[in-house]
Each structure stands twice: as C-alpha cells, then as structure tokens.
Amino acid sequence: MVDNNKNVLRYGQKVRLTTRSAYVDDNVLVIPEIGIGYYEKNGRHGVLSCVPPLGPKLQQLFTEDEFLVTLPTGQRCIQNQVHYGDPLVLVNQHDMVWNNKTGGITGYVGPRPRGVPGEMFVCFTKVPLNGGVQKKEKGNKVDKMTSSRSMSGSFSLSESPEFESGVVCFGDTNVAITVVESNRHSQMYNKRLSNFKKPTSHIIGGYICCDGKGTELRFTIWPAKPKIEQITMLNKLITPYRYGQKIALPLGLLESKANKTTSFCNASVNRDSDILQTKIFFKLSNGAEAVLPGTLLRQKMLAHVQPSEHNGKKSELIFELPLQNGPGVLMMQLTGVTPRKIVGKLAASNGKQSSAPKVNRGKVIFYRVSDSFRLVPVPMFALLYAVVTFYLWDALNTMEDGLHRELVVLVLVFLPVFYVVVKADHPFSALFRPPVLKPEVDNIDYESPPTSGTLKLIVTEYRFVPGFANANGSVRRTSQEARSSASGLTNEPSVTSLEATGSVPMRFILAEKGDQAKALERYNETTEWRRDEGIDSLLMKPNPHFKIIKDNYPHYYHKRGKNGEPVYYEKPGKINLKALKNAGLTLDDLMHNYLMITEFLWQVIEQDDNCKGISVLDVDGIGISDFAGEAVEYVRKAASISGKHYPERCAYIFVINVPSWFSMIWNTVKGMVDDVTREKVIIVRGKKKILEALSERIPIENIPVEYGGTSDGKSSEEDLLFNLMDYVNNDEGAPATNPIEEIIRKKPIKH
C-alpha cells in the first residue's frame, strides 16, 4: 500500500543535510540553515566534503550539496519509501558520490565520480535523543561519550542498541549517517560520519570523515530548495518564475464579490465559476505542486483591504500556501493597493450587510418560544398554570409509574422555572434573547487609493521548518529543538515538554483547530495529568471492584468496525446504583474503573495514535429521573476527562433504544452543540433501524446478537481484560504471567 504522506522521504527525491560543526562555539555563532557541502581545496586530497562555515576568506570556495537519494542497485523502484537502515547512495548535483579514497589512508570523504573504488554506500541511522554524541580523543584508545554510556567506535546496525527503525521523514533530527560499504579491502571506513580537522587547518567547520576520528555528526534532513518551473492562472502561463517576481492578479475576482447578485442560484453559479477560473497552479522543480484556490485568494484580497492600510502607503499581506504532494510551503505576499473602483463597490456592498451571525434552526425555535413566554403577563401565566395544574394533578393520581407520569411531572416542574428564567432580568438573560444585529461600521477612506490599482502577488520563498511533521501526521519537535538536535546537542527529557516526548499527537492539534501553541499547552497538561494520576501504570494496579462494577453496570468492548475501529457498548439505563452503593463503591471507584478501561482500549486493544473508536449507548430503561444525582455527576466527570485528555478519539456515537421523549430533548439541545460533535451522534430506535444503522459502520458478523448481528458470546477483547484483572488482583485461577506484557513491550504508551 502506498503511503501518500508528503513528508516521507522516497527514493528519487533530493535532500539537504544540515549539522553543526564540533569546532564552532555555540555561544558565538548562530547555527546557519545551510547544509554540508564540499570545499574546492588545492592539495593532495583534492576536493573534500566539509561542514560549514569555512570562514570569511575561504567561504567562496564552499558549495552546498543537494543529494539525490538512490539505491546501490536498481532493485527498488523510484518513489518507494526510504527506511532507516536501508543501504543507499547519495548523489550530489554534479552527479558525484561520497568516496573515501581521497589520497593516502586518511578517512577523509570527498565527492568523486560513480563506480570507482572507495564509493560509499550509506544508510540513515535514527539515534534517540539520549543516545549521546561520540567523540574520540587523540591518543586515547577508549571512545568517550557525552552521555553516560559508551559504545565502540566501529558501528554496525546489528550490534547497536541505539538504532531506531521506521521510515525516514523530512524534518527528522538527530540522524547519524553510517557507512555500510566503503568498497575498500579494509573495513576501517565502515563507521558513522564524523567531524574532524587538524589544529593547523584553515577552515573553521572541519571536514567529514568516515574512519571514526573526531566527533560523530548528527544531521537534520531537509528537502532540497525547489525552483518554481511554471505558474498557470486562467489562460496565462508564467515560465520560468523567479522568487520575488510580481504577478498581476485578476482583480475582476474582487469586483465580482462586490457585484454579487441577490439571487441565491445565480450567486452560487457566479461564485463557483469565479473560483474555478481563478485557481492558480504552481509546479515546482522537485515534482511538487501547489494550488491557490479562488476562495482563498479572494479571502486574502479582501483581508488586504483594511482601514489602517489605506493611507496612501504600500500595504502588504503575507500567508503560507502548503504544497500538495511535497514537504514545505510557499510564502506568498500581497503587495500594493486595490483600485478605487473596486474598493468603492465593496463599500456599497458592506453598507447593506450586517454583522449577523448565522443562527441555526434550533436556536430560532428556542428564541421564539422564549419571546412568547416573555410577552405573557404574570397574572395571566399564574391563572393558566393553575388551570393546567388542576387538570394534570388529577390525571397524575390515576397514572401508573411510567413514561406518561414522568412527562407530566416534567411539564409541571419545567413550565414555571422556564417562565421565571425568561421573564426576570439576571446576568444570563442575554442567552434567552436573539443577538442584536448591528450594521458594520466602515472606516475606510476610499479617496486614498488611486484609480488604477497596483495589487500584485509575490512568491517570496520556499520554506520548510524541520521538526513539525512526520509520517503519521504528528508534530515532532519545536524548531528550537530541531536546531539543537541538528547540532548534535542532546538534553535530558522532561515529562511535560514537547522536546521530551518527541511528538505531539495530531489529535491535539486537530482539537485546537490547528493552533500549534495551544496544542502543545494542552498536550503538556495531559502529560502532567498522566504523571500526577499515575495513568501510565493504571493497568497494573489492583482493581478489586472490577467484577462488581461489571455485574451492575453493563459495558464491554466487542470486536471492530468496518474501518478497524474498536467498538464499545454501554447500557446506562441498566446501571444498578443501589447495588453499587451497598457494595461500598463511591464515585471515585467508578471513575477509576472508567480510566482503567479507557487505558485498556488505547494501550492494548488499539495502539494507533490516530485511530478512533465507535461507542454504542443503549439507553433502554432510562427515565427522566435518571438525569439527576450521582449518575449525571459520573457522566459529567467522565465526559470532561475524555474531552480534555483523549481528544479526537471518537468516530461515531450511536444512541439506541431511545425513549419517545428523548428526541424532543435532543432536538432542543442539538442546536447548541457544535457541528463536529453533532455529526458524530446517531440516534435510532426500533430493532430494524438499529441494525441498519449499526451495519453501516460495523460488519454484521461483529454486531452482537442482541442488536440483530451474528456475533454471539464474549469477545476476545473482554477475555483479555478479565484475564488482566485476574492477574493484577491475584484472583484464584489467574494466569501466571502478565497477559498484556508482550503487547505493551512491542508498542510504547501513547496518549
């Protein structure tokens, strides 16, 4: 299966390799974002590979390398993923490869033609952050590590305990390069690349060696800097394009926005036509592409027309445009001013519009009901309520316990409370009134812009920040850590920082709408919470109430959905709170059990950090009276923890066997629920409809028999959970060994 992740390094792509010289004082020189290259040295060694900087006098003799990633043989096709440990050949822009035969037995590396003795086959080696940097001191036979551990100066993949597997990604840091074949009779050159120079050397950064002397290098993998080969816009073709070159924009797009028709159908057609025609396509030299849609272009052009910017001075707006099939972004800039004609039409359009937020249908009904109650005088409401109470009270005495009786009680209690809340003035009165619509105030000075506009689009540069995306879509490191790792510096991990964990799960980023800073803050809070509450070790703690809770609160995991999602079933209407209380259980005991089964789900059943689960809530037997007391408090706490510390883990929520009055409550409440959550909730009743709904997301053979499926008996997930609880509780007949030990060992804990 082909992985379409654009940050994965593939054969046939070009890379730049940055690192920090061991001979540069960190406090004196800022780390340049320039990769290793070669020094056109005149001497018996010829051209040699080196680490920048060379120094003011020799810098003009340095050329940065861009390496094409190829295989020693043609056994693997282009565009296949590159994995750590895979042998490969790095070919620079002059079709040269690294070679260790550079004059004498020296260990220096330099670019040479392919197919000659000394050609080096290498592999990328991912070193953990606490793996250390190897240094070898002259005259000392023992290699000393900057960390507390030591290892041999000669490195092999089979022997090293510090090797990490997986695909190589653009942005990976703390990467060593290991020579797997030096094409020489001696194996002394089959070591990790290192940084070395003699005391008499004139270059500052030092040379690259393959015989182990000096300091091992740690690299950051960057994509090569691509050129823009062509830009296509409407019927216009720009080729080639130079970064910084100005592009004239189709200002008719902005004008059509100001002149849009009031007819919904016509406006939709016109907008779609404008958007389609004004897409701007960018084709880059590395095969990547980018598309600037008309909708985004229009949005940026309108944002460019701001009051503070219309003062006769040149105005600018900068934004990013991600590449579709490659790493990095194009930095775009809008510069200049918009023609007065178009700005004036925008003013007329803005004057007719109001800042009215969209109000969905549920809220409209709620506001209308509130307004109706507010218009009823107090004496009239008291009289009407007395009449209603008189008739309903007699009916209440003759009713048996059940749905109708609960509905009558709900009406008698709800009506006066709602009337008082709507009628009286209090700090929350605004919640029961529709928002006040105020016309937008337009402060733009439309006399300032000239008649002819000078609005232009500029692609200023290609930009890639290492450490912000990896193969599974997670954020790896901050740019500060990327610099530190690229230089070979390593720090002790901290349990509450992004640098420690190495990744912020994409779930946290999605939950914060793409805000990297908020995602990091939220992830750190979760990490602290897990540490303080001992969540990582929760599965190994005794849970003596497990079976009592299971007997009186039906909930279980049962197989998977059509897309591999784990499925969880729960019956809140069947919970026996009285029995649980009689057994001495408290709300804290229930919360401990909830956290335990949640960790069992994401540590054992499903370890993919991007996977989501399906929940089936069977509310059969639930009554209005159940929406109060400790049951509600338990649900509130569980939902709060799940939303805060397990974000983006829910794919679908099926609420089945709902009572007739549940739809009435849901129709009132759902208008106040955000669209993302509302789309996940599916409410059904009736056996046939329940089976139809579940079978759309879950294979029929995985649906329990009680819901119309063909899966009978306890699931393997529940068997494993019971075995684990028997083991940690040391119950009779418990397994002799931990049943999940191998599972946890193979996959580290994620949250």
Coordinates of C-alpha atoms in Angstrom, one line a residue, residues 131-690:
G131 CA 21.9 8.4 22.6
G132 CA 24.8 10.8 23.0
V133 CA 27.4 12.1 20.6
Q134 CA 30.5 10.0 20.2
K135 CA 33.9 11.7 20.5
K136 CA 37.3 10.2 20.0
E137 CA 40.3 11.8 21.7
K138 CA 43.7 11.6 20.1
G139 CA 46.0 9.2 21.9
N140 CA 43.1 7.5 23.8
K141 CA 42.0 4.1 22.8
V142 CA 38.7 4.4 24.6
D143 CA 35.9 6.3 22.8
K144 CA 34.2 8.7 25.3
M145 CA 30.6 9.6 25.1
T146 CA 29.0 12.8 26.1
S147 CA 26.3 10.7 27.7
S148 CA 27.0 8.2 30.5
R149 CA 27.0 5.3 28.1
S150 CA 29.8 4.3 25.7
M151 CA 30.0 2.3 22.6
S152 CA 32.5 1.1 20.1
G153 CA 34.0 3.5 17.6
S154 CA 33.1 0.9 14.9
F155 CA 29.4 0.8 14.4
S156 CA 27.2 -1.9 12.9
L157 CA 23.4 -1.9 12.7
S158 CA 23.1 -5.3 14.0
E159 CA 25.1 -4.5 17.2
S160 CA 24.0 -1.0 18.1
P161 CA 21.3 -0.8 20.8
E162 CA 20.6 2.8 19.8
F163 CA 19.2 2.1 16.3
E164 CA 15.5 3.1 15.7
S165 CA 13.6 1.7 12.8
G166 CA 10.8 3.2 10.7
V167 CA 10.5 5.4 7.6
V168 CA 12.8 8.4 7.1
C169 CA 10.9 11.7 7.0
F170 CA 11.8 15.3 6.1
G171 CA 12.4 17.1 9.3
D172 CA 13.9 14.2 11.2
T173 CA 16.6 15.3 13.5
N174 CA 19.4 13.6 15.5
V175 CA 20.1 11.4 12.5
A176 CA 23.5 9.7 12.1
I177 CA 24.9 8.5 8.7
T178 CA 26.5 5.1 8.8
V179 CA 28.8 3.7 6.1
V180 CA 27.6 0.2 5.3
E181 CA 30.0 -0.4 2.4
S182 CA 33.2 1.5 1.7
N183 CA 34.3 -0.5 -1.4
R184 CA 37.7 -1.0 0.1
H185 CA 39.7 -4.0 1.2
S186 CA 39.7 -2.7 4.8
Q187 CA 36.6 -2.2 6.9
M188 CA 38.1 0.6 8.8
Y189 CA 36.0 3.1 6.9
N190 CA 32.7 1.5 7.7
K191 CA 31.7 3.8 10.5
R192 CA 29.5 6.7 11.2
L193 CA 30.4 10.0 9.6
S194 CA 32.3 12.3 11.9
N195 CA 33.6 15.8 12.1
F196 CA 37.4 16.3 12.3
K197 CA 40.2 18.8 11.5
K198 CA 43.8 19.2 12.3
P199 CA 44.9 22.1 14.5
T200 CA 46.7 23.6 11.5
S201 CA 43.6 23.5 9.3
H202 CA 42.4 26.8 7.9
I203 CA 38.7 26.1 7.7
I204 CA 36.6 26.7 10.7
G205 CA 33.9 23.9 10.4
G206 CA 36.2 21.0 9.8
Y207 CA 36.0 18.0 7.4
I208 CA 33.8 15.0 7.1
C209 CA 35.4 11.6 7.9
C210 CA 34.4 8.0 7.8
D211 CA 37.1 6.4 9.9
G212 CA 35.6 7.3 13.3
K213 CA 38.0 10.1 14.3
G214 CA 36.7 13.4 15.6
T215 CA 33.1 13.9 16.7
E216 CA 30.1 11.9 15.3
L217 CA 27.8 14.1 13.3
R218 CA 24.0 14.4 13.9
F219 CA 22.0 15.6 10.9
T220 CA 18.7 17.1 10.2
I221 CA 17.1 16.0 6.9
W222 CA 15.8 18.9 4.9
P223 CA 14.1 18.9 1.4
A224 CA 16.1 20.4 -1.4
K225 CA 15.2 24.0 -2.2
P226 CA 13.0 23.7 -5.3
K227 CA 12.6 26.2 -8.1
I228 CA 9.2 27.2 -9.5
E229 CA 9.1 25.9 -13.0
Q230 CA 5.8 27.4 -14.1
I231 CA 2.7 29.2 -12.8
T232 CA -0.7 28.7 -14.5
M233 CA -3.5 31.2 -14.0
L234 CA -6.6 31.5 -16.2
N235 CA -5.1 31.4 -19.7
K236 CA -1.8 32.8 -18.6
L237 CA 1.4 30.8 -18.2
I238 CA 4.4 32.1 -16.4
T239 CA 7.6 30.1 -17.0
P240 CA 10.2 30.1 -15.5
Y241 CA 9.3 32.1 -12.4
R242 CA 11.9 33.7 -10.1
Y243 CA 11.2 34.1 -6.4
G244 CA 10.3 37.7 -5.7
Q245 CA 8.8 38.3 -9.2
K246 CA 5.4 40.1 -9.1
I247 CA 2.3 38.5 -10.6
A248 CA -0.6 40.7 -11.8
L249 CA -3.8 39.4 -10.1
P250 CA -7.3 39.1 -11.8
L251 CA -8.9 42.0 -10.0
G252 CA -12.2 41.1 -11.7
L253 CA -12.5 38.4 -9.0
L254 CA -12.7 41.0 -6.3
E255 CA -15.1 43.1 -8.3
S256 CA -17.4 40.1 -8.8
K257 CA -17.5 39.9 -5.0
A258 CA -18.8 43.4 -4.7
N259 CA -21.3 43.0 -7.5
K260 CA -22.6 39.6 -6.5
T261 CA -26.3 39.2 -7.3
T262 CA -29.0 38.8 -4.7
S263 CA -30.4 35.7 -6.4
F264 CA -29.1 32.6 -4.5
C265 CA -29.0 30.4 -7.5
N266 CA -27.3 33.0 -9.7
A267 CA -24.9 33.9 -7.0
S268 CA -23.9 30.3 -6.4
V269 CA -23.2 29.8 -10.1
N270 CA -21.2 33.0 -10.4
R271 CA -19.2 32.3 -7.3
D272 CA -18.4 28.7 -8.5
S273 CA -17.4 30.0 -11.9
D274 CA -15.1 32.7 -10.4
I275 CA -13.5 30.2 -8.1
L276 CA -12.9 27.7 -10.8
Q277 CA -11.4 30.2 -13.2
T278 CA -9.1 31.9 -10.7
K279 CA -7.2 28.9 -9.4
I280 CA -3.5 29.5 -9.6
F281 CA -1.3 26.4 -10.1
F282 CA 2.3 26.2 -9.1
K283 CA 4.6 23.5 -10.4
L284 CA 8.0 23.0 -8.7
S285 CA 11.2 21.5 -9.9
N286 CA 11.0 18.7 -7.3
G287 CA 7.8 17.5 -8.8
A288 CA 5.6 19.0 -6.0
E289 CA 2.6 21.2 -6.8
A290 CA 0.6 23.8 -5.0
V291 CA -2.8 25.3 -5.8
L292 CA -4.1 28.7 -4.7
P293 CA -7.9 28.4 -4.8
G294 CA -10.0 31.3 -5.8
T295 CA -11.8 31.2 -2.5
L296 CA -8.6 31.6 -0.6
L297 CA -7.3 34.3 -3.0
R298 CA -10.5 36.3 -2.7
Q299 CA -10.3 36.0 1.1
K300 CA -6.8 37.3 1.2
M301 CA -7.5 40.1 -1.2
L302 CA -10.5 41.2 0.9
A303 CA -8.4 41.0 4.1
H304 CA -5.8 43.1 2.3
V305 CA -8.4 46.0 2.1
Q306 CA -8.1 47.2 5.7
P307 CA -8.6 50.7 7.1
S308 CA -5.2 51.0 8.5
E309 CA -3.6 50.1 5.2
H310 CA -5.4 52.7 3.1
N311 CA -3.3 55.6 4.0
G312 CA -1.5 56.2 0.7
K313 CA 1.3 53.9 1.7
K314 CA 2.2 50.5 0.2
S315 CA 0.5 47.7 2.1
E316 CA 1.4 44.0 2.4
L317 CA -0.1 40.8 3.5
I318 CA 1.9 37.5 3.9
F319 CA 0.4 34.0 4.1
E320 CA 1.5 30.4 3.6
L321 CA 0.5 28.0 0.8
P322 CA 1.2 24.3 1.5
L323 CA 2.5 22.0 -1.2
Q324 CA 0.1 19.3 -2.1
N325 CA 2.5 16.4 -2.7
G326 CA 5.7 17.5 -1.1
P327 CA 7.0 18.9 2.2
G328 CA 7.1 22.6 3.0
V329 CA 5.1 25.7 2.0
L330 CA 5.4 28.6 -0.4
M331 CA 5.4 32.0 1.2
M332 CA 3.0 34.3 -0.6
Q333 CA 2.8 38.1 -0.3
L334 CA 0.1 40.5 -1.5
T335 CA 1.5 44.0 -2.0
G336 CA 0.2 47.2 -3.4
V337 CA -3.3 48.8 -3.2
T338 CA -6.7 47.9 -4.7
P339 CA -8.3 50.1 -7.4
R340 CA -10.7 52.8 -6.1
K341 CA -13.5 51.5 -8.3
I342 CA -13.4 48.0 -6.7
V343 CA -13.0 49.3 -3.2
G344 CA -16.0 51.7 -3.6
K345 CA -18.2 48.8 -4.7
L346 CA -17.0 46.8 -1.7
A347 CA -18.1 49.8 0.4
A348 CA -21.6 49.8 -1.1
S349 CA -21.8 46.0 -0.5
N350 CA -20.6 46.3 3.1
G351 CA -23.1 49.1 3.8
K352 CA -26.0 46.8 3.0
Q353 CA -24.7 43.9 5.1
S354 CA -25.0 43.5 8.8
S355 CA -22.8 41.6 11.2
A356 CA -25.4 39.0 11.8
P357 CA -24.1 35.7 12.9
K358 CA -25.6 32.5 11.5
V359 CA -28.4 31.3 13.7
N360 CA -29.4 27.6 13.2
R361 CA -33.0 26.4 13.2
G362 CA -32.9 25.0 16.7
K363 CA -31.9 28.3 18.2
V364 CA -34.5 30.2 16.2
I365 CA -37.3 28.0 17.7
F366 CA -35.8 28.4 21.1
Y367 CA -35.7 32.3 20.8
R368 CA -39.3 32.3 19.5
V369 CA -40.6 30.2 22.4
S370 CA -38.7 32.5 24.9
D371 CA -40.2 35.6 23.3
S372 CA -43.7 34.1 23.5
F373 CA -43.3 33.4 27.2
R374 CA -41.9 36.8 27.8
L375 CA -45.0 38.5 26.4
V376 CA -47.4 36.7 28.8
P377 CA -48.2 38.9 31.9
V378 CA -47.5 37.3 35.3
P379 CA -51.2 37.2 36.4
M380 CA -52.3 35.5 33.1
F381 CA -49.5 32.9 33.4
A382 CA -50.4 32.2 37.0
L383 CA -54.0 31.6 36.0
L384 CA -53.1 29.4 33.1
Y385 CA -50.7 27.4 35.2
A386 CA -53.3 26.9 37.9
V387 CA -55.7 25.5 35.4
V388 CA -53.2 23.2 33.8
T389 CA -52.0 22.0 37.3
F390 CA -55.6 21.3 38.3
Y391 CA -56.3 19.0 35.4
L392 CA -52.9 17.4 35.3
W393 CA -52.8 16.7 39.1
D394 CA -56.0 14.7 38.9
A395 CA -54.6 12.8 35.9
L396 CA -51.3 12.2 37.8
N397 CA -53.1 10.5 40.7
T398 CA -54.6 7.9 38.3
M399 CA -51.5 7.2 36.3
E400 CA -49.2 4.3 36.9
D401 CA -45.4 4.7 37.1
G402 CA -44.0 5.1 33.6
L403 CA -43.3 7.4 30.7
H404 CA -46.6 9.4 30.8
R405 CA -46.3 10.1 34.5
E406 CA -42.7 11.3 34.1
L407 CA -43.7 13.6 31.3
V408 CA -46.5 15.2 33.4
V409 CA -44.0 15.8 36.2
L410 CA -41.6 17.3 33.8
V411 CA -44.2 19.7 32.5
L412 CA -45.4 20.8 35.9
V413 CA -41.8 21.5 37.1
F414 CA -40.4 22.9 33.8
L415 CA -43.1 25.5 32.9
P416 CA -42.8 27.8 35.9
V417 CA -39.0 27.5 36.1
F418 CA -38.6 28.4 32.4
Y419 CA -41.1 31.3 32.7
V420 CA -39.2 32.9 35.6
V421 CA -35.9 32.4 33.9
V422 CA -37.2 34.1 30.7
K423 CA -39.2 36.8 32.4
A424 CA -36.8 38.0 35.0
D425 CA -33.7 40.1 34.5
H426 CA -30.5 38.3 35.5
P427 CA -26.8 38.1 34.3
F428 CA -27.8 35.3 31.9
S429 CA -30.8 37.0 30.3
A430 CA -29.0 37.5 27.1
L431 CA -28.9 33.7 26.5
F432 CA -32.7 33.8 26.0
R433 CA -32.8 36.7 23.6
P434 CA -31.7 36.7 19.9
P435 CA -28.5 38.5 19.2
V436 CA -28.8 42.2 18.4
L437 CA -27.8 42.9 14.8
K438 CA -25.6 45.9 14.3
P439 CA -24.6 47.3 10.9
E440 CA -20.9 47.2 10.2
V441 CA -19.0 50.5 10.6
D442 CA -16.9 51.1 7.5
N443 CA -14.0 53.5 8.3
I444 CA -12.1 53.0 5.0
D445 CA -11.0 56.2 3.4
Y446 CA -12.0 55.5 -0.2
E447 CA -10.4 58.6 -1.5
S448 CA -6.9 57.5 -0.8
P449 CA -6.4 54.6 -3.3
P450 CA -5.6 55.7 -6.8
T451 CA -7.9 54.9 -9.6
S452 CA -5.6 52.3 -11.1
G453 CA -4.6 49.6 -8.6
T454 CA -1.2 48.1 -8.0
L455 CA -2.2 44.9 -6.2
K456 CA 0.3 42.1 -7.0
L457 CA 1.1 38.6 -5.8
I458 CA 4.6 37.6 -5.0
V459 CA 6.1 34.2 -4.1
T460 CA 8.8 35.3 -1.8
E461 CA 10.4 31.9 -0.9
Y462 CA 10.1 28.2 -0.3
R463 CA 10.1 27.4 3.4
F464 CA 10.4 24.2 5.4
V465 CA 10.6 24.0 9.2
P466 CA 12.2 20.8 10.4
G467 CA 10.6 19.0 13.3
F468 CA 6.9 20.0 12.6
A469 CA 5.6 17.0 10.7
N470 CA 6.4 13.3 10.4
A471 CA 5.0 10.2 8.7
N472 CA 2.0 9.7 10.9
G473 CA 1.0 13.4 10.8
S474 CA 2.2 14.2 14.3
V475 CA 4.3 17.2 15.3
R476 CA 7.8 16.0 16.2
R477 CA 9.7 18.9 17.8
T478 CA 9.8 22.6 18.1
S479 CA 12.2 24.5 15.8
Q480 CA 14.4 25.2 18.8
E481 CA 14.8 21.5 19.5
A482 CA 15.3 20.8 15.8
R483 CA 18.3 23.2 15.8
S484 CA 19.7 21.6 19.0
S485 CA 19.4 18.1 17.6
A486 CA 20.8 19.0 14.3
S487 CA 23.9 20.3 16.0
G488 CA 24.4 17.1 17.9
L489 CA 23.4 18.5 21.3
T490 CA 21.1 16.4 23.4
N491 CA 19.2 17.3 26.5
E492 CA 17.7 15.1 29.2
P493 CA 14.0 14.6 28.5
S494 CA 11.3 16.4 30.5
V495 CA 8.0 14.7 31.1
T496 CA 6.0 17.9 30.4
S497 CA 7.6 19.2 27.3
L498 CA 7.4 18.6 23.5
E499 CA 11.2 18.0 23.5
A500 CA 10.8 15.1 25.8
T501 CA 8.2 13.1 24.1
G502 CA 9.3 13.8 20.6
S503 CA 5.8 14.2 19.3
V504 CA 2.5 16.0 19.8
P505 CA -0.2 13.7 18.6
M506 CA -2.1 15.2 15.7
R507 CA -5.3 14.6 17.7
F508 CA -4.4 17.5 20.0
I509 CA -3.6 19.8 17.0
L510 CA -7.0 19.0 15.4
A511 CA -8.8 19.6 18.7
E512 CA -7.2 23.0 18.8
K513 CA -8.2 23.8 15.2
G514 CA -4.5 23.7 14.1
D515 CA -3.2 26.1 16.7
Q516 CA 0.3 24.6 17.4
A517 CA 0.9 26.6 20.6
K518 CA -2.5 25.6 22.2
A519 CA -1.9 22.0 21.1
L520 CA 1.4 21.9 22.9
E521 CA 0.0 23.5 26.0
R522 CA -2.9 21.1 26.1
Y523 CA -0.6 18.1 25.5
N524 CA 1.7 19.2 28.3
E525 CA -1.3 19.4 30.6
T526 CA -2.3 15.9 29.7
T527 CA 1.3 14.7 30.3
E528 CA 1.3 16.3 33.7
W529 CA -2.1 14.8 34.5
R530 CA -1.0 11.3 33.5
R531 CA 2.1 11.7 35.6
D532 CA 0.3 13.0 38.7
E533 CA -2.5 10.4 38.5
G534 CA -0.2 7.5 37.5
I535 CA -2.2 6.8 34.4
D536 CA 0.6 5.0 32.5
S537 CA 0.7 2.3 35.2
L538 CA -3.0 2.2 35.8
L539 CA -3.5 -1.2 34.1
M540 CA -1.0 -2.8 36.6
K541 CA -2.8 -1.5 39.7
P542 CA -5.2 -3.8 41.6
N543 CA -8.9 -3.1 40.9
P544 CA -10.9 -5.2 43.4
H545 CA -14.2 -3.6 42.4
F546 CA -13.9 -4.6 38.7
K547 CA -16.3 -7.6 38.7
I548 CA -18.8 -5.9 41.0
I549 CA -19.0 -2.9 38.6
K550 CA -19.2 -5.3 35.6
D551 CA -22.2 -7.1 37.2
N552 CA -24.1 -4.0 38.0
Y553 CA -23.1 -1.7 35.1
P554 CA -23.2 -3.4 31.7
H555 CA -20.3 -2.2 29.4
Y556 CA -18.0 -4.1 27.2
Y557 CA -15.7 -4.0 24.1
H558 CA -16.8 -6.1 21.2
K559 CA -14.8 -6.5 18.0
R560 CA -14.3 -3.8 15.4
G561 CA -16.0 -1.6 12.8
K562 CA -15.6 -1.7 9.1
N563 CA -12.6 0.7 9.2
G564 CA -10.9 -1.2 12.0
E565 CA -12.4 1.0 14.8
P566 CA -12.7 -0.7 18.2
V567 CA -16.4 -0.8 19.3
Y568 CA -17.6 -0.1 22.9
Y569 CA -21.1 -0.9 24.1
E570 CA -22.6 0.6 27.3
K571 CA -26.1 0.4 28.9
P572 CA -26.5 3.4 31.2
G573 CA -30.2 2.5 31.7
K574 CA -29.3 -0.8 33.3
I575 CA -26.9 0.6 35.9
N576 CA -27.8 -0.6 39.4
L577 CA -26.6 2.3 41.6
K578 CA -28.2 0.9 44.7
A579 CA -26.3 -2.4 44.5
L580 CA -23.0 -0.5 43.8
K581 CA -23.6 1.7 46.9
N582 CA -24.5 -1.3 49.1
A583 CA -21.2 -2.8 48.0
G584 CA -19.4 0.3 49.3
L585 CA -18.4 1.8 46.0
T586 CA -18.1 5.5 45.5
L587 CA -18.0 7.9 42.5
D588 CA -14.2 7.8 42.7
D589 CA -14.3 4.0 42.3
L590 CA -16.4 4.3 39.2
M591 CA -14.0 6.9 37.7
H592 CA -11.0 4.7 38.4
N593 CA -12.7 1.9 36.5
Y594 CA -13.6 4.2 33.7
L595 CA -10.0 5.4 33.3
M596 CA -8.8 1.8 33.5
I597 CA -11.0 0.5 30.7
T598 CA -10.1 3.6 28.6
E599 CA -6.4 3.0 29.0
F600 CA -7.0 -0.7 28.2
L601 CA -8.6 0.5 24.9
W602 CA -5.7 2.7 23.8
Q603 CA -2.8 0.8 25.3
V604 CA -3.9 -2.7 24.5
I605 CA -6.8 -3.0 22.0
E606 CA -5.8 -0.2 19.7
Q607 CA -2.4 1.3 19.8
D608 CA -2.6 3.5 16.7
D609 CA -2.5 7.1 18.0
N610 CA -4.6 8.3 15.1
C611 CA -7.3 5.7 15.4
K612 CA -10.8 6.5 16.7
G613 CA -13.4 4.3 18.3
I614 CA -17.2 3.7 18.0
S615 CA -19.4 3.9 21.0
V616 CA -22.9 2.4 21.2
L617 CA -25.0 3.7 24.1
D618 CA -28.1 1.5 24.8
V619 CA -30.4 3.8 26.8
D620 CA -33.2 1.3 27.1
G621 CA -34.8 1.6 30.5
I622 CA -33.6 5.1 31.2
G623 CA -36.0 7.6 32.7
I624 CA -36.2 11.4 33.2
S625 CA -35.4 10.8 36.9
D626 CA -32.1 9.3 35.9
F627 CA -30.9 12.7 34.6
A628 CA -30.1 13.8 38.1
G629 CA -27.9 12.9 41.1
E630 CA -24.7 10.8 41.0
A631 CA -25.4 9.2 37.7
V632 CA -25.2 12.7 36.0
E633 CA -22.2 13.6 38.0
Y634 CA -20.4 10.4 36.9
V635 CA -21.2 11.1 33.2
R636 CA -20.1 14.7 33.5
K637 CA -16.8 13.8 35.0
A638 CA -16.1 11.0 32.5
A639 CA -17.1 13.3 29.6
S640 CA -14.8 16.1 30.9
I641 CA -11.8 13.8 31.2
S642 CA -12.4 12.2 27.9
G643 CA -12.8 15.5 26.1
K644 CA -9.7 17.1 27.8
H645 CA -7.2 14.3 27.8
Y646 CA -8.4 11.9 25.0
P647 CA -9.3 14.4 22.2
E648 CA -10.4 13.3 18.7
R649 CA -10.8 9.6 19.8
C650 CA -14.5 9.3 18.8
A651 CA -15.6 8.3 15.3
Y652 CA -19.3 7.8 15.9
I653 CA -21.7 7.6 18.9
F654 CA -24.8 5.5 18.4
V655 CA -27.6 6.3 20.9
I656 CA -30.1 3.4 20.5
N657 CA -33.3 2.2 22.1
V658 CA -34.1 5.8 23.0
P659 CA -37.5 6.6 24.7
S660 CA -40.0 8.7 22.7
W661 CA -39.3 11.8 24.8
F662 CA -35.6 11.7 24.1
S663 CA -36.0 13.1 20.6
M664 CA -37.8 16.1 21.9
I665 CA -34.9 16.9 24.3
W666 CA -32.3 16.2 21.6
N667 CA -34.0 18.5 19.0
T668 CA -33.9 21.3 21.5
V669 CA -30.3 20.7 22.6
K670 CA -28.6 19.8 19.3
G671 CA -28.8 23.4 18.0
M672 CA -26.4 24.4 20.8
V673 CA -23.9 21.6 20.0
D674 CA -21.0 22.2 17.6
D675 CA -21.3 20.8 14.2
V676 CA -18.4 18.3 14.5
T677 CA -19.9 16.7 17.6
R678 CA -23.4 16.7 16.3
E679 CA -22.4 14.9 13.1
K680 CA -20.9 12.0 15.2
V681 CA -24.1 11.4 17.1
I682 CA -26.6 9.0 15.5
I683 CA -29.9 8.4 17.4
V684 CA -32.1 5.4 16.4
R685 CA -34.9 3.3 17.9
G686 CA -36.5 0.1 16.8
K687 CA -34.7 -3.2 16.2
K688 CA -34.7 -2.9 12.4
K689 CA -33.5 0.6 12.3
I690 CA -30.8 -0.1 14.9

